[in-house]
């Protein structure tokens, strides 16, 4: 080893050259604006396609959208959805979900249930805060799912529009899922495209 290289090595060791080199990076970042969110006080802007809590939706006239077809239950990879359906006594040939349960602790928020729903009764919302002391409160029943859907209706609609599940126009409402009619009496008006 040459004298110059040895002197340079001793000088670097005596002056703690590696520490000063690292401190340059620290000082360079010290005067930048912080990018950390102060979480409870500051809320992050969440995109419309975010997969948060599931919510059940109703039609504009207040009727339940869910027809109890159990397709969401069949599409769920984690088997966290349970639907119990019955035939509607007031409208023959039509079914409805008498009970609807989702276990959020098992849900992987994949969105398959929303894609499988033929009437867009399910939608994802931007609700993501589920902290609780009791795990049993994370078993959402039909009533709670409708509350989540009503409270986050705009977010749920934006999710459906973002994923091309539903269009925000009168023409798309015209081609909504059409239920078979009862032989005795019609239960709903016939859409324009079937007239």
PDB file of C-alpha atoms in Angstrom, residues 5-119:
ATOM      1  CA  UNK A   5      -3.399   5.688   0.177  1.00  0.00           C
ATOM      2  CA  UNK A   6      -2.444   4.958   3.782  1.00  0.00           C
ATOM      3  CA  UNK A   7      -2.596   8.686   4.686  1.00  0.00           C
ATOM      4  CA  UNK A   8      -6.000   8.983   3.000  1.00  0.00           C
ATOM      5  CA  UNK A   9      -7.307   5.940   4.905  1.00  0.00           C
ATOM      6  CA  UNK A  10      -6.090   7.312   8.269  1.00  0.00           C
ATOM      7  CA  UNK A  11      -7.544  10.763   7.500  1.00  0.00           C
ATOM      8  CA  UNK A  12     -10.945   9.247   6.626  1.00  0.00           C
ATOM      9  CA  UNK A  13     -10.949   7.220   9.841  1.00  0.00           C
ATOM     10  CA  UNK A  14      -9.850  10.162  12.030  1.00  0.00           C
ATOM     11  CA  UNK A  15     -12.398  12.604  10.575  1.00  0.00           C
ATOM     12  CA  UNK A  16     -15.288  10.088  10.485  1.00  0.00           C
ATOM     13  CA  UNK A  17     -15.774  10.572   6.755  1.00  0.00           C
ATOM     14  CA  UNK A  18     -18.659   8.023   6.477  1.00  0.00           C
ATOM     15  CA  UNK A  19     -20.621   9.836   9.173  1.00  0.00           C
ATOM     16  CA  UNK A  20     -20.253  13.208   7.434  1.00  0.00           C
ATOM     17  CA  UNK A  21     -21.258  11.616   4.150  1.00  0.00           C
ATOM     18  CA  UNK A  22     -24.417  10.230   5.758  1.00  0.00           C
ATOM     19  CA  UNK A  23     -25.138  13.564   7.485  1.00  0.00           C
ATOM     20  CA  UNK A  24     -25.200  15.270   4.064  1.00  0.00           C
ATOM     21  CA  UNK A  25     -28.224  13.161   3.157  1.00  0.00           C
ATOM     22  CA  UNK A  26     -29.870  13.933   6.511  1.00  0.00           C
ATOM     23  CA  UNK A  27     -29.337  17.690   6.168  1.00  0.00           C
ATOM     24  CA  UNK A  28     -30.547  17.615   2.577  1.00  0.00           C
ATOM     25  CA  UNK A  29     -33.892  16.048   3.649  1.00  0.00           C
ATOM     26  CA  UNK A  30     -34.245  18.106   6.828  1.00  0.00           C
ATOM     27  CA  UNK A  31     -35.590  21.162   4.990  1.00  0.00           C
ATOM     28  CA  UNK A  32     -38.182  19.374   2.845  1.00  0.00           C
ATOM     29  CA  UNK A  33     -41.906  19.690   3.543  1.00  0.00           C
ATOM     30  CA  UNK A  34     -43.101  16.641   5.552  1.00  0.00           C
ATOM     31  CA  UNK A  35     -45.318  14.182   3.689  1.00  0.00           C
ATOM     32  CA  UNK A  36     -46.603  12.277   6.717  1.00  0.00           C
ATOM     33  CA  UNK A  37     -50.351  12.398   7.366  1.00  0.00           C
ATOM     34  CA  UNK A  38     -51.394  13.151  10.928  1.00  0.00           C
ATOM     35  CA  UNK A  39     -53.974  10.369  10.667  1.00  0.00           C
ATOM     36  CA  UNK A  40     -56.881  11.077  12.968  1.00  0.00           C
ATOM     37  CA  UNK A  41     -56.859  14.796  12.195  1.00  0.00           C
ATOM     38  CA  UNK A  42     -56.011  14.595   8.492  1.00  0.00           C
ATOM     39  CA  UNK A  43     -57.931  12.267   6.195  1.00  0.00           C
ATOM     40  CA  UNK A  44     -56.390  10.934   3.007  1.00  0.00           C
ATOM     41  CA  UNK A  45     -58.268  11.493  -0.257  1.00  0.00           C
ATOM     42  CA  UNK A  46     -59.422   8.057  -1.336  1.00  0.00           C
ATOM     43  CA  UNK A  47     -60.013   7.234  -5.036  1.00  0.00           C
ATOM     44  CA  UNK A  48     -63.484   6.309  -6.281  1.00  0.00           C
ATOM     45  CA  UNK A  49     -62.448   2.740  -7.074  1.00  0.00           C
ATOM     46  CA  UNK A  50     -61.387   2.026  -3.460  1.00  0.00           C
ATOM     47  CA  UNK A  51     -62.635  -1.265  -2.009  1.00  0.00           C
ATOM     48  CA  UNK A  52     -63.810  -0.507   1.508  1.00  0.00           C
ATOM     49  CA  UNK A  53     -66.801  -1.743   3.486  1.00  0.00           C
ATOM     50  CA  UNK A  54     -69.644  -3.375   1.609  1.00  0.00           C
ATOM     51  CA  UNK A  55     -73.053  -1.750   1.643  1.00  0.00           C
ATOM     52  CA  UNK A  56     -76.471  -2.810   0.386  1.00  0.00           C
ATOM     53  CA  UNK A  57     -78.275  -0.312  -1.841  1.00  0.00           C
ATOM     54  CA  UNK A  58     -81.918   0.488  -2.464  1.00  0.00           C
ATOM     55  CA  UNK A  59     -83.677   1.807  -5.544  1.00  0.00           C
ATOM     56  CA  UNK A  60     -84.580   5.506  -5.655  1.00  0.00           C
ATOM     57  CA  UNK A  61     -88.165   4.691  -4.600  1.00  0.00           C
ATOM     58  CA  UNK A  62     -86.908   2.910  -1.445  1.00  0.00           C
ATOM     59  CA  UNK A  63     -87.400  -0.705  -2.561  1.00  0.00           C
ATOM     60  CA  UNK A  64     -84.675  -3.236  -1.817  1.00  0.00           C
ATOM     61  CA  UNK A  65     -82.442  -3.990  -4.787  1.00  0.00           C
ATOM     62  CA  UNK A  66     -81.347  -7.373  -3.480  1.00  0.00           C
ATOM     63  CA  UNK A  67     -83.328 -10.206  -5.088  1.00  0.00           C
ATOM     64  CA  UNK A  68     -81.817 -13.001  -2.999  1.00  0.00           C
ATOM     65  CA  UNK A  69     -80.172 -14.759  -5.955  1.00  0.00           C
ATOM     66  CA  UNK A  70     -77.175 -15.891  -3.823  1.00  0.00           C
ATOM     67  CA  UNK A  71     -74.681 -15.115  -6.630  1.00  0.00           C
ATOM     68  CA  UNK A  72     -72.609 -12.950  -4.281  1.00  0.00           C
ATOM     69  CA  UNK A  73     -72.364 -15.868  -1.866  1.00  0.00           C
ATOM     70  CA  UNK A  74     -71.265 -18.188  -4.675  1.00  0.00           C
ATOM     71  CA  UNK A  75     -68.668 -15.704  -5.997  1.00  0.00           C
ATOM     72  CA  UNK A  76     -67.065 -14.998  -2.610  1.00  0.00           C
ATOM     73  CA  UNK A  77     -63.634 -16.715  -2.407  1.00  0.00           C
ATOM     74  CA  UNK A  78     -63.416 -16.431   1.390  1.00  0.00           C
ATOM     75  CA  UNK A  79     -66.988 -17.641   2.025  1.00  0.00           C
ATOM     76  CA  UNK A  80     -67.830 -14.698   4.274  1.00  0.00           C
ATOM     77  CA  UNK A  81     -71.302 -13.956   2.801  1.00  0.00           C
ATOM     78  CA  UNK A  82     -74.469 -15.767   3.842  1.00  0.00           C
ATOM     79  CA  UNK A  83     -77.775 -15.009   2.078  1.00  0.00           C
ATOM     80  CA  UNK A  84     -81.109 -16.557   3.033  1.00  0.00           C
ATOM     81  CA  UNK A  85     -83.777 -15.825   0.458  1.00  0.00           C
ATOM     82  CA  UNK A  86     -87.538 -16.277   0.334  1.00  0.00           C
ATOM     83  CA  UNK A  87     -90.290 -15.829  -2.191  1.00  0.00           C
ATOM     84  CA  UNK A  88     -92.107 -12.500  -1.889  1.00  0.00           C
ATOM     85  CA  UNK A  89     -95.740 -13.168  -0.810  1.00  0.00           C
ATOM     86  CA  UNK A  90     -96.981  -9.891  -2.336  1.00  0.00           C
ATOM     87  CA  UNK A  91     -95.257 -10.412  -5.703  1.00  0.00           C
ATOM     88  CA  UNK A  92     -95.323 -14.015  -6.948  1.00  0.00           C
ATOM     89  CA  UNK A  93     -92.268 -15.331  -8.829  1.00  0.00           C
ATOM     90  CA  UNK A  94     -90.031 -12.785  -7.122  1.00  0.00           C
ATOM     91  CA  UNK A  95     -87.589 -13.441  -4.331  1.00  0.00           C
ATOM     92  CA  UNK A  96     -85.939 -11.247  -1.750  1.00  0.00           C
ATOM     93  CA  UNK A  97     -83.163 -11.690   0.786  1.00  0.00           C
ATOM     94  CA  UNK A  98     -84.798 -12.209   4.166  1.00  0.00           C
ATOM     95  CA  UNK A  99     -81.384 -12.372   5.844  1.00  0.00           C
ATOM     96  CA  UNK A 100     -77.995 -11.147   4.630  1.00  0.00           C
ATOM     97  CA  UNK A 101     -74.737 -11.486   6.580  1.00  0.00           C
ATOM     98  CA  UNK A 102     -71.159 -10.504   5.809  1.00  0.00           C
ATOM     99  CA  UNK A 103     -68.298 -11.351   8.160  1.00  0.00           C
ATOM    100  CA  UNK A 104     -65.875  -8.453   7.634  1.00  0.00           C
ATOM    101  CA  UNK A 105     -63.103 -10.273   9.532  1.00  0.00           C
ATOM    102  CA  UNK A 106     -62.989 -12.885   6.739  1.00  0.00           C
ATOM    103  CA  UNK A 107     -63.618 -10.524   3.814  1.00  0.00           C
ATOM    104  CA  UNK A 108     -60.650  -9.953   1.487  1.00  0.00           C
ATOM    105  CA  UNK A 109     -62.330  -6.957  -0.248  1.00  0.00           C
ATOM    106  CA  UNK A 110     -61.853  -8.457  -3.699  1.00  0.00           C
ATOM    107  CA  UNK A 111     -65.094  -7.063  -5.154  1.00  0.00           C
ATOM    108  CA  UNK A 112     -66.221 -10.355  -6.740  1.00  0.00           C
ATOM    109  CA  UNK A 113     -69.569 -10.158  -4.934  1.00  0.00           C
ATOM    110  CA  UNK A 114     -70.218  -6.701  -6.390  1.00  0.00           C
ATOM    111  CA  UNK A 115     -69.368  -7.888  -9.904  1.00  0.00           C
ATOM    112  CA  UNK A 116     -71.589 -10.979  -9.536  1.00  0.00           C
ATOM    113  CA  UNK A 117     -74.684  -9.032  -8.446  1.00  0.00           C
ATOM    114  CA  UNK A 118     -77.120  -8.738 -11.408  1.00  0.00           C
ATOM    115  CA  UNK A 119     -79.031  -5.791  -9.913  1.00  0.00           C
TER     116      UNK A 119
END
